[in-house]
Structure formats: structure tokens, C-alpha cells
XYZ file of N, CA, C and O in Angstrom:
740
model
N -18.611 15.077 1.932
C -17.206 14.918 2.231
C -17.007 14.786 3.746
O -16.251 13.937 4.196
N -17.686 15.620 4.504
C -17.571 15.572 5.954
C -18.095 14.243 6.498
O -17.491 13.655 7.395
N -19.213 13.772 5.935
C -19.777 12.511 6.401
C -18.840 11.334 6.105
O -18.718 10.414 6.917
N -18.179 11.368 4.951
C -17.221 10.302 4.640
C -16.025 10.358 5.587
O -15.495 9.323 5.978
N -15.603 11.548 5.954
C -14.498 11.705 6.898
C -14.883 11.128 8.265
O -14.111 10.384 8.884
N -16.083 11.448 8.726
C -16.568 10.927 10.000
C -16.697 9.404 9.936
O -16.321 8.690 10.878
N -17.203 8.897 8.807
C -17.333 7.444 8.646
C -15.966 6.767 8.641
O -15.801 5.681 9.217
N -14.966 7.396 8.015
C -13.615 6.825 7.993
C -13.044 6.761 9.411
O -12.392 5.767 9.786
N -13.285 7.788 10.192
C -12.816 7.777 11.589
C -13.518 6.664 12.370
O -12.888 5.939 13.150
N -14.815 6.493 12.141
C -15.563 5.432 12.823
C -15.027 4.055 12.434
O -14.883 3.172 13.291
N -14.726 3.867 11.165
C -14.147 2.591 10.716
C -12.790 2.369 11.379
O -12.476 1.261 11.834
N -11.983 3.425 11.441
C -10.668 3.317 12.090
C -10.788 2.958 13.556
O -10.049 2.101 14.068
N -11.719 3.611 14.260
C -11.926 3.281 15.675
C -12.430 1.857 15.853
O -12.014 1.147 16.780
N -13.301 1.430 14.960
C -13.801 0.057 15.022
C -12.700 -0.959 14.789
O -12.613 -1.982 15.488
N -11.838 -0.697 13.804
C -10.729 -1.608 13.519
C -9.750 -1.640 14.690
O -9.241 -2.710 15.062
N -9.468 -0.489 15.284
C -8.575 -0.445 16.453
C -9.206 -1.191 17.627
O -8.510 -1.937 18.342
N -10.496 -1.025 17.850
C -11.186 -1.733 18.920
C -11.153 -3.236 18.717
O -10.950 -4.006 19.668
N -11.320 -3.667 17.472
C -11.243 -5.088 17.162
C -9.836 -5.625 17.432
O -9.675 -6.705 18.016
N -8.825 -4.860 17.033
C -7.438 -5.288 17.277
C -7.150 -5.358 18.777
O -6.476 -6.298 19.243
N -7.631 -4.391 19.559
C -7.426 -4.430 21.015
C -8.156 -5.611 21.638
O -7.642 -6.251 22.567
N -9.351 -5.925 21.133
C -10.087 -7.084 21.634
C -9.331 -8.376 21.347
O -9.237 -9.266 22.204
N -8.784 -8.474 20.136
C -7.989 -9.664 19.802
C -6.743 -9.768 20.678
O -6.325 -10.861 21.065
N -6.172 -8.629 20.994
C -4.986 -8.625 21.863
C -5.352 -9.134 23.259
O -4.599 -9.903 23.871
N -6.503 -8.694 23.774
C -6.939 -9.153 25.093
C -7.267 -10.645 25.089
O -6.914 -11.369 26.015
N -7.950 -11.105 24.029
C -8.318 -12.521 23.928
C -7.067 -13.402 23.837
O -7.030 -14.513 24.371
N -6.026 -12.884 23.190
C -4.790 -13.667 23.040
C -3.910 -13.609 24.280
O -2.794 -14.137 24.282
N -4.373 -12.969 25.310
C -3.570 -12.855 26.528
C -2.430 -11.863 26.361
O -1.351 -12.055 26.928
N -2.660 -10.823 25.610
C -1.688 -9.752 25.334
C -0.438 -10.262 24.632
O 0.645 -9.717 24.779
N -0.617 -11.326 23.824
C 0.502 -11.846 23.040
C 0.685 -11.073 21.740
O 1.766 -11.079 21.168
N -0.383 -10.426 21.274
C -0.272 -9.610 20.067
C 0.348 -8.262 20.423
O 0.122 -7.733 21.509
N 1.139 -7.681 19.524
C 1.802 -6.406 19.834
C 0.801 -5.259 19.945
O -0.244 -5.245 19.294
N 1.122 -4.289 20.773
C 0.240 -3.140 21.025
C 0.098 -2.252 19.784
O -0.941 -1.612 19.595
N 1.128 -2.231 18.934
C 1.061 -1.385 17.740
C 0.032 -1.887 16.732
O -0.284 -1.209 15.763
N -0.526 -3.074 16.965
C -1.523 -3.627 16.054
C -2.795 -2.752 16.018
O -3.434 -2.636 14.972
N -3.142 -2.108 17.135
C -4.347 -1.269 17.190
C -4.243 -0.051 16.273
O -5.117 0.155 15.415
N -3.204 0.782 16.391
C -3.142 1.933 15.477
C -2.906 1.520 14.018
O -3.407 2.177 13.101
N -2.170 0.415 13.834
C -1.961 -0.057 12.454
C -3.287 -0.501 11.841
O -3.578 -0.215 10.674
N -4.107 -1.188 12.616
C -5.423 -1.631 12.131
C -6.322 -0.433 11.830
O -7.071 -0.443 10.849
N -6.247 0.584 12.677
C -7.038 1.795 12.437
C -6.633 2.438 11.112
O -7.503 2.811 10.304
N -5.352 2.569 10.881
C -4.877 3.184 9.637
C -5.261 2.379 8.410
O -5.747 2.934 7.414
N -5.069 1.081 8.466
C -5.414 0.223 7.327
C -6.928 0.259 7.083
O -7.373 0.327 5.941
N -7.703 0.228 8.158
C -9.157 0.288 8.011
C -9.625 1.578 7.368
O -10.495 1.562 6.488
N -9.055 2.703 7.786
C -9.458 3.994 7.224
C -9.053 4.103 5.757
O -9.838 4.578 4.926
N -7.849 3.657 5.424
C -7.409 3.706 4.023
C -8.279 2.796 3.166
O -8.714 3.180 2.073
N -8.564 1.586 3.645
C -9.407 0.653 2.888
C -10.806 1.237 2.666
O -11.376 1.115 1.571
N -11.356 1.884 3.678
C -12.676 2.497 3.549
C -12.662 3.605 2.498
O -13.563 3.687 1.650
N -11.660 4.457 2.534
C -11.591 5.563 1.573
C -11.381 5.052 0.147
O -11.958 5.587 -0.804
N -10.562 4.016 -0.004
C -10.366 3.426 -1.334
C -11.691 2.868 -1.848
O -12.072 3.076 -3.004
N -12.412 2.167 -0.991
C -13.721 1.630 -1.379
C -14.667 2.761 -1.798
O -15.350 2.660 -2.817
N -14.719 3.818 -1.024
C -15.622 4.928 -1.342
C -15.267 5.584 -2.672
O -16.155 5.980 -3.438
N -13.978 5.711 -2.962
C -13.580 6.326 -4.226
C -13.911 5.431 -5.413
O -14.379 5.905 -6.436
N -13.660 4.139 -5.293
C -13.932 3.239 -6.413
C -15.418 2.979 -6.610
O -15.834 2.633 -7.711
N -16.223 3.127 -5.584
C -17.655 2.885 -5.737
C -18.428 4.164 -6.086
O -19.634 4.102 -6.305
N -17.738 5.308 -6.179
C -18.418 6.576 -6.453
C -19.196 6.536 -7.763
O -20.355 6.946 -7.822
N -18.581 6.043 -8.830
C -19.245 6.048 -10.132
C -20.519 5.210 -10.089
O -21.587 5.670 -10.515
N -20.448 4.005 -9.574
C -21.635 3.146 -9.533
C -22.732 3.757 -8.664
O -23.909 3.725 -9.032
N -22.361 4.311 -7.521
C -23.348 4.933 -6.645
C -23.993 6.141 -7.315
O -25.195 6.377 -7.179
N -23.211 6.903 -8.058
C -23.735 8.088 -8.747
C -24.683 7.682 -9.871
O -25.764 8.255 -10.012
N -24.293 6.691 -10.661
C -25.131 6.243 -11.773
C -26.451 5.676 -11.254
O -27.517 5.923 -11.830
N -26.407 4.955 -10.138
C -27.635 4.392 -9.564
C -28.621 5.478 -9.142
O -29.834 5.264 -9.187
N -28.112 6.630 -8.735
C -28.988 7.710 -8.261
C -29.508 8.595 -9.386
O -30.350 9.465 -9.148
N -29.008 8.410 -10.597
C -29.482 9.229 -11.710
C -30.905 8.830 -12.069
O -31.252 7.649 -12.073
N -31.741 9.806 -12.388
C -33.123 9.473 -12.760
C -33.190 8.812 -14.136
O -32.261 8.920 -14.946
N -34.275 8.130 -14.388
C -34.521 7.508 -15.685
C -34.483 8.585 -16.769
O -35.059 9.653 -16.613
N -33.783 8.318 -17.850
C -33.668 9.283 -18.935
C -32.362 10.060 -18.932
O -32.086 10.794 -19.864
N -31.558 9.905 -17.896
C -30.233 10.520 -17.873
C -29.239 9.442 -18.289
O -29.121 8.405 -17.639
N -28.553 9.686 -19.412
C -27.677 8.685 -20.013
C -26.223 9.100 -19.809
O -25.815 10.183 -20.235
N -25.435 8.244 -19.189
C -24.010 8.508 -19.010
C -23.318 8.223 -20.337
O -23.426 7.122 -20.884
N -22.612 9.226 -20.870
C -21.994 9.090 -22.185
C -20.476 9.075 -22.140
O -19.830 8.735 -23.134
N -19.888 9.443 -21.011
C -18.426 9.458 -20.925
C -18.005 9.393 -19.463
O -18.688 9.927 -18.587
N -16.883 8.737 -19.231
C -16.292 8.670 -17.898
C -14.804 8.943 -18.033
O -14.162 8.479 -18.970
N -14.276 9.717 -17.113
C -12.866 10.091 -17.146
C -12.125 9.370 -16.026
O -12.455 9.534 -14.853
N -11.135 8.571 -16.410
C -10.332 7.845 -15.426
C -9.000 8.549 -15.247
O -8.481 9.159 -16.185
N -8.446 8.430 -14.050
C -7.146 9.039 -13.794
C -6.373 8.265 -12.742
O -6.949 7.543 -11.930
N -5.079 8.420 -12.778
C -4.169 7.851 -11.786
C -3.349 8.999 -11.205
O -3.114 9.998 -11.882
N -2.932 8.839 -9.957
C -2.124 9.894 -9.347
C -1.126 9.283 -8.367
O -1.371 8.221 -7.792
N -0.039 9.981 -8.144
C 1.033 9.459 -7.299
C 0.619 9.337 -5.836
O 1.082 8.468 -5.127
N -0.269 10.216 -5.371
C -0.672 10.170 -3.969
C -1.778 9.141 -3.716
O -2.229 8.979 -2.590
N -2.194 8.460 -4.771
C -3.095 7.311 -4.675
C -2.434 6.177 -5.447
O -2.811 5.890 -6.582
N -1.438 5.547 -4.878
C -0.660 4.570 -5.648
C -1.478 3.408 -6.188
O -1.122 2.827 -7.211
N -2.600 3.067 -5.560
C -3.435 1.974 -6.034
C -4.093 2.300 -7.366
O -4.520 1.409 -8.077
N -4.141 3.595 -7.743
C -4.765 3.965 -9.011
C -3.914 3.583 -10.212
O -4.398 3.624 -11.338
N -2.654 3.229 -9.997
C -1.834 2.752 -11.100
C -2.202 1.318 -11.462
O -1.973 0.882 -12.583
N -2.798 0.589 -10.521
C -3.292 -0.756 -10.806
C -4.665 -0.701 -11.470
O -4.945 -1.438 -12.408
N -5.525 0.150 -10.954
C -6.859 0.348 -11.527
C -7.199 1.834 -11.399
O -7.436 2.323 -10.295
N -7.210 2.561 -12.512
C -7.490 4.004 -12.457
C -8.872 4.299 -11.863
O -9.802 3.498 -11.973
N -8.984 5.469 -11.240
C -10.229 5.930 -10.625
C -11.064 6.711 -11.627
O -10.534 7.467 -12.437
N -12.372 6.567 -11.534
C -13.286 7.406 -12.304
C -13.768 8.505 -11.383
O -14.433 8.238 -10.385
N -13.387 9.743 -11.703
C -13.739 10.877 -10.856
C -14.641 11.891 -11.550
O -15.082 12.848 -10.937
N -14.894 11.679 -12.857
C -15.767 12.595 -13.591
C -16.637 11.807 -14.567
O -16.179 10.857 -15.192
N -17.883 12.228 -14.673
C -18.834 11.632 -15.609
C -19.482 12.735 -16.431
O -19.680 13.847 -15.941
N -19.828 12.403 -17.661
C -20.596 13.298 -18.518
C -21.874 12.547 -18.879
O -21.825 11.391 -19.306
N -23.003 13.199 -18.681
C -24.299 12.581 -18.967
C -25.148 13.528 -19.802
O -24.928 14.744 -19.799
N -26.094 12.958 -20.510
C -27.063 13.744 -21.273
C -28.427 13.515 -20.630
O -28.849 12.371 -20.441
N -29.096 14.596 -20.286
C -30.423 14.510 -19.674
C -31.465 14.534 -20.787
O -31.942 15.591 -21.197
N -31.812 13.357 -21.286
C -32.731 13.268 -22.423
C -34.171 13.614 -22.039
O -35.001 13.790 -22.924
N -34.438 13.744 -20.761
C -35.781 14.164 -20.340
C -36.046 15.606 -20.757
O -37.190 16.037 -20.822
N -34.986 16.344 -21.005
C -35.123 17.771 -21.354
C -35.027 18.014 -22.857
O -34.877 19.156 -23.285
N -35.080 16.962 -23.666
C -35.007 17.134 -25.117
C -36.160 17.993 -25.614
O -37.317 17.780 -25.236
N -35.817 18.978 -26.425
C -36.813 19.876 -27.026
C -36.549 19.936 -28.520
O -35.408 19.919 -28.963
N -37.641 20.042 -29.279
C -37.532 20.095 -30.734
C -38.249 21.338 -31.248
O -39.178 21.828 -30.622
N -37.813 21.809 -32.390
C -38.487 22.896 -33.073
C -38.942 22.328 -34.413
O -38.130 21.767 -35.157
N -40.213 22.471 -34.727
C -40.746 21.886 -35.961
C -40.043 22.412 -37.202
O -39.965 21.732 -38.220
N -39.500 23.626 -37.139
C -38.802 24.203 -38.289
C -37.415 23.577 -38.472
O -36.847 23.647 -39.564
N -36.862 22.993 -37.419
C -35.535 22.353 -37.468
C -35.665 20.930 -36.901
O -35.203 20.643 -35.798
N -36.276 19.999 -37.629
C -36.579 18.687 -37.067
C -35.341 17.841 -36.735
O -35.434 16.926 -35.916
N -34.205 18.129 -37.343
C -33.002 17.340 -37.085
C -32.172 17.873 -35.923
O -31.122 17.320 -35.611
N -32.632 18.929 -35.294
C -31.896 19.507 -34.166
C -32.646 19.250 -32.860
O -33.860 19.367 -32.808
N -31.874 18.913 -31.847
C -32.453 18.611 -30.537
C -31.743 19.466 -29.498
O -30.515 19.440 -29.393
N -32.522 20.230 -28.735
C -31.955 20.988 -27.624
C -32.109 20.129 -26.371
O -33.188 19.604 -26.088
N -31.016 19.967 -25.632
C -31.020 19.139 -24.434
C -30.026 19.706 -23.425
O -29.508 20.806 -23.617
N -29.742 18.947 -22.391
C -28.812 19.390 -21.351
C -27.730 18.343 -21.150
O -28.027 17.159 -20.983
N -26.481 18.787 -21.167
C -25.344 17.940 -20.815
C -25.026 18.220 -19.349
O -24.927 19.373 -18.934
N -24.879 17.157 -18.575
C -24.625 17.284 -17.137
C -23.206 16.791 -16.849
O -22.843 15.673 -17.224
N -22.399 17.637 -16.207
C -21.044 17.278 -15.811
C -21.050 16.936 -14.325
O -21.429 17.764 -13.498
N -20.660 15.720 -13.999
C -20.646 15.249 -12.617
C -19.212 14.961 -12.219
O -18.477 14.307 -12.966
N -18.811 15.427 -11.067
C -17.460 15.182 -10.574
C -17.479 14.869 -9.092
O -18.315 15.381 -8.345
N -16.548 14.023 -8.689
C -16.449 13.688 -7.262
C -16.025 14.947 -6.522
O -15.085 15.623 -6.906
N -16.692 15.270 -5.447
C -16.441 16.442 -4.602
C -16.763 17.751 -5.313
O -16.333 18.806 -4.888
N -17.509 17.703 -6.427
C -17.875 18.933 -7.136
C -19.384 18.942 -7.374
O -19.981 17.882 -7.588
N -19.987 20.113 -7.366
C -21.418 20.171 -7.682
C -21.636 19.874 -9.169
O -20.767 20.128 -10.005
N -22.790 19.328 -9.492
C -23.128 19.039 -10.886
C -23.281 20.347 -11.655
O -23.797 21.331 -11.138
N -22.792 20.336 -12.897
C -22.945 21.498 -13.780
C -23.788 21.088 -14.966
O -23.608 20.007 -15.518
N -24.700 21.960 -15.361
C -25.560 21.689 -16.502
C -25.247 22.669 -17.622
O -25.122 23.870 -17.389
N -25.109 22.127 -18.828
C -24.811 22.951 -19.999
C -25.907 22.716 -21.037
O -26.065 21.586 -21.518
N -26.676 23.739 -21.389
C -27.668 23.562 -22.458
C -26.947 23.483 -23.810
O -26.042 24.272 -24.089
N -27.322 22.507 -24.610
C -26.685 22.294 -25.909
C -27.737 21.980 -26.961
O -28.866 21.613 -26.642
N -27.320 22.120 -28.218
C -28.144 21.700 -29.347
C -27.313 20.722 -30.161
O -26.172 21.016 -30.533
N -27.889 19.542 -30.388
C -27.261 18.549 -31.260
C -27.941 18.614 -32.616
O -29.176 18.648 -32.709
N -27.129 18.633 -33.659
C -27.625 18.587 -35.029
C -27.453 17.144 -35.489
O -26.356 16.724 -35.872
N -28.527 16.370 -35.441
C -28.461 14.940 -35.718
C -28.146 14.643 -37.178
O -27.532 13.624 -37.481
N -28.547 15.497 -38.082
C -28.314 15.261 -39.510
C -26.868 15.531 -39.901
O -26.333 14.883 -40.809
N -26.211 16.474 -39.232
C -24.851 16.871 -39.615
C -23.791 16.489 -38.601
O -22.645 16.933 -38.716
N -24.139 15.706 -37.599
C -23.191 15.230 -36.579
C -22.386 16.373 -35.981
O -21.156 16.413 -36.055
N -23.069 17.289 -35.333
C -22.383 18.404 -34.695
C -23.172 18.872 -33.481
O -24.329 18.481 -33.294
N -22.508 19.713 -32.684
C -23.092 20.183 -31.430
C -22.716 21.639 -31.220
O -21.615 22.072 -31.562
N -23.628 22.393 -30.607
C -23.362 23.784 -30.239
C -23.815 23.991 -28.804
O -24.918 23.588 -28.422
N -22.941 24.590 -27.994
C -23.296 24.942 -26.623
C -24.085 26.246 -26.644
O -23.748 27.175 -27.368
N -25.133 26.293 -25.830
C -25.962 27.498 -25.760
C -25.445 28.384 -24.633
O -26.026 28.447 -23.562
N -24.357 29.039 -24.907
C -23.743 29.909 -23.907
C -24.062 31.363 -24.181
O -25.010 31.717 -24.889
N -23.226 32.190 -23.621
C -23.387 33.625 -23.770
C -23.229 34.031 -25.232
O -22.341 33.563 -25.930
N -24.105 34.875 -25.709
C -24.029 35.379 -27.077
C -24.765 34.528 -28.095
O -24.845 34.890 -29.264
N -25.302 33.390 -27.696
C -26.050 32.544 -28.622
C -27.531 32.871 -28.474
O -28.072 32.894 -27.375
N -28.158 33.127 -29.609
C -29.566 33.500 -29.622
C -30.333 32.440 -30.403
O -29.941 32.070 -31.507
N -31.420 31.975 -29.823
C -32.285 31.009 -30.476
C -33.355 31.787 -31.241
O -34.201 32.445 -30.646
N -33.291 31.705 -32.559
C -34.230 32.448 -33.399
C -35.591 31.752 -33.421
O -35.717 30.583 -33.053
N -36.593 32.479 -33.875
C -37.954 31.944 -33.922
C -38.061 30.747 -34.861
O -38.881 29.854 -34.649
N -37.228 30.715 -35.909
C -37.280 29.602 -36.860
C -36.470 28.394 -36.381
O -36.318 27.416 -37.100
N -35.959 28.439 -35.153
C -35.203 27.319 -34.602
C -33.726 27.375 -34.891
O -32.964 26.529 -34.416
N -33.292 28.348 -35.677
C -31.871 28.493 -35.977
C -31.116 29.111 -34.806
O -31.706 29.716 -33.912
N -29.809 28.929 -34.802
C -28.963 29.488 -33.754
C -28.103 30.590 -34.343
O -27.415 30.377 -35.344
N -28.139 31.747 -33.721
C -27.303 32.856 -34.163
C -26.171 33.014 -33.147
O -26.400 33.074 -31.942
N -24.941 33.078 -33.632
C -23.777 33.256 -32.767
C -23.260 31.962 -32.165
O -22.400 31.985 -31.287
N -23.754 30.830 -32.634
C -23.333 29.540 -32.079
C -22.035 29.075 -32.727
O -21.807 29.285 -33.913
N -21.193 28.435 -31.927
C -19.968 27.813 -32.425
C -20.229 26.314 -32.546
O -20.244 25.603 -31.550
N -20.436 25.851 -33.747
C -20.715 24.436 -33.965
C -19.422 23.636 -33.926
O -18.415 24.049 -34.473
N -19.482 22.505 -33.260
C -18.334 21.584 -33.211
C -18.741 20.291 -33.894
O -19.741 19.668 -33.535
N -17.925 19.888 -34.867
C -18.183 18.618 -35.551
C -17.888 17.467 -34.607
O -16.928 17.503 -33.833
N -18.729 16.438 -34.666
C -18.586 15.265 -33.816
C -18.454 14.026 -34.691
O -19.001 13.988 -35.795
N -17.758 13.018 -34.197
C -17.753 11.758 -34.944
C -19.153 11.151 -34.930
O -19.935 11.386 -34.008
N -19.465 10.366 -35.939
C -20.801 9.780 -36.042
C -21.120 8.865 -34.863
O -22.283 8.661 -34.533
N -20.086 8.333 -34.203
C -20.319 7.432 -33.072
C -20.195 8.132 -31.720
O -20.047 7.466 -30.697
N -20.291 9.458 -31.693
C -20.224 10.195 -30.430
C -21.365 9.747 -29.518
O -22.536 9.767 -29.925
N -21.052 9.334 -28.281
C -22.102 8.826 -27.390
C -23.190 9.847 -27.062
O -24.367 9.495 -26.979
N -22.821 11.102 -26.874
C -23.822 12.127 -26.576
C -24.759 12.353 -27.748
O -25.973 12.471 -27.580
N -24.193 12.425 -28.939
C -24.988 12.596 -30.156
C -25.927 11.408 -30.342
O -27.121 11.581 -30.590
N -25.389 10.204 -30.178
C -26.211 9.007 -30.358
C -27.322 8.910 -29.321
O -28.447 8.559 -29.652
N -27.006 9.215 -28.070
C -28.034 9.139 -27.020
C -29.145 10.139 -27.288
O -30.330 9.804 -27.187
N -28.785 11.359 -27.664
C -29.788 12.395 -27.907
C -30.605 12.091 -29.149
O -31.831 12.184 -29.120
N -29.944 11.715 -30.234
C -30.659 11.475 -31.492
C -31.442 10.171 -31.450
O -32.485 10.069 -32.096
N -30.988 9.194 -30.700
C -31.731 7.943 -30.550
C -33.042 8.216 -29.830
O -34.072 7.666 -30.182
N -32.997 9.061 -28.820
C -34.218 9.428 -28.101
C -35.153 10.157 -29.051
O -36.345 9.923 -29.051
N -34.592 11.035 -29.880
C -35.417 11.788 -30.809
C -36.098 10.834 -31.776
O -37.289 10.946 -32.037
N -35.350 9.846 -32.308
C -35.910 8.924 -33.283
C -36.889 7.952 -32.639
O -37.921 7.644 -33.195
N -36.536 7.474 -31.451
C -37.378 6.467 -30.801
C -38.604 7.080 -30.155
O -39.628 6.431 -30.040
N -38.475 8.298 -29.679
C -39.592 8.966 -29.038
C -39.824 8.564 -27.597
O -40.764 8.992 -26.986
N -38.965 7.714 -27.058
C -39.106 7.326 -25.656
C -37.722 7.194 -25.047
O -36.760 6.891 -25.744
N -37.606 7.409 -23.734
C -36.306 7.336 -23.089
C -35.704 5.941 -23.181
O -36.413 4.949 -23.127
N -34.375 5.874 -23.312
C -33.700 4.579 -23.349
C -33.129 4.219 -21.998
O -32.609 3.141 -21.826
N -33.215 5.103 -21.020
C -32.788 4.770 -19.667
C -31.332 5.092 -19.428
O -30.664 5.747 -20.222
N -30.849 4.582 -18.327
C -29.496 4.867 -17.899
C -28.537 3.919 -18.588
O -28.730 2.718 -18.589
N -27.500 4.481 -19.163
C -26.481 3.680 -19.825
C -25.309 3.526 -18.882
O -24.727 4.505 -18.457
N -24.951 2.301 -18.552
C -23.815 2.071 -17.665
C -22.589 1.774 -18.510
O -22.657 1.021 -19.474
N -21.496 2.368 -18.151
C -20.257 2.171 -18.862
C -19.600 0.885 -18.409
O -19.727 0.485 -17.262
N -18.861 0.231 -19.308
C -18.182 -1.003 -18.894
C -17.084 -0.731 -17.908
O -16.559 0.307 -17.798
């Protein structure tokens, strides 16, 4: 965040310097207010670019085997341009590199769901997907993994058959090899 702030200031100073240079080249025919106006427009344009490119930059840095399954878009009044094109500020991914199986429960896959947010640290949630019954259980406090692979104290949530997280996890289980990074449209 600090580096982006410093970069925005540098862009603003560069835009103001360019405007002052144009003013000098024109023989001071351009108005003096063009320099601070150029600085402001440059800084806003830079920040808008950084916000809209966050999702693509984040997905590019994800390692092979981490599949993006959901993106959350939002608009806000203090970012009026988001009403034209909403911003993606949160991503949900499944880290299929961490898939674990128990031979006693072959249709269940233990993996990690990763929550990514702009200006927030990544959060990892261990989960179990039940591929045969289209459901998921978070491995939080009070959940015990029994020796037979069963979960005691788990709150199972039913999922639609086309749930992206379920499909990504179970596809890896069936295929036996990572499918790579999934980019959202």
C-alpha cells in the first residue's frame, strides 16, 4: 500500500513536470493551473489502473495448482468509475496442491480454501469436500478428524453440483493431476 502511494505521488510529479515543460515550450501560453490539474489526473488514473489490474496481477502470481473459483465485484460511491465497471476486490481460490485423501473415505477430499482480498492478508481455511454428496465442511474449532476419515462435529453445507470449488477439488481428485490456474472471465 505504501509503495503504491509513493508510486502515485511519483506519477503525479511526473505529470506536473510534463505539463510545466509543455507550458515552457508553448511560451507560457498554457495556463499555470495545468500543472496541478495534470498531477491530480495522473494520480487518479494510476490508482484506477492499479485497482482494476489487481485481480490479474494476483492470479498471475498464484502457483500452479491454485484454482480461482470465485471473484467478488463491487461498486461504491467514492469510486464513481466502478458504476461503469465494478471492481474485483476479493477472490476465493482452492489450493489443490494440498489435496489429501483417506482410503476409508475415497469420495472426500481435504484441501485448503484461500481467501484473497485487496489490502488484506491471505486467509487459509482447511475444508473437506464430499464429492459424492456435493457438500463441504470447514475444519474449524470443534471438528475432529477420526481415524476412519470421518468428521466429528462438522457442519456440512450442501453445495450445488456446479459449485466451482467442489468441481475444482473433485476434478483434481478424479484426474490425479493439477488442472492449473483458472482465470475468470
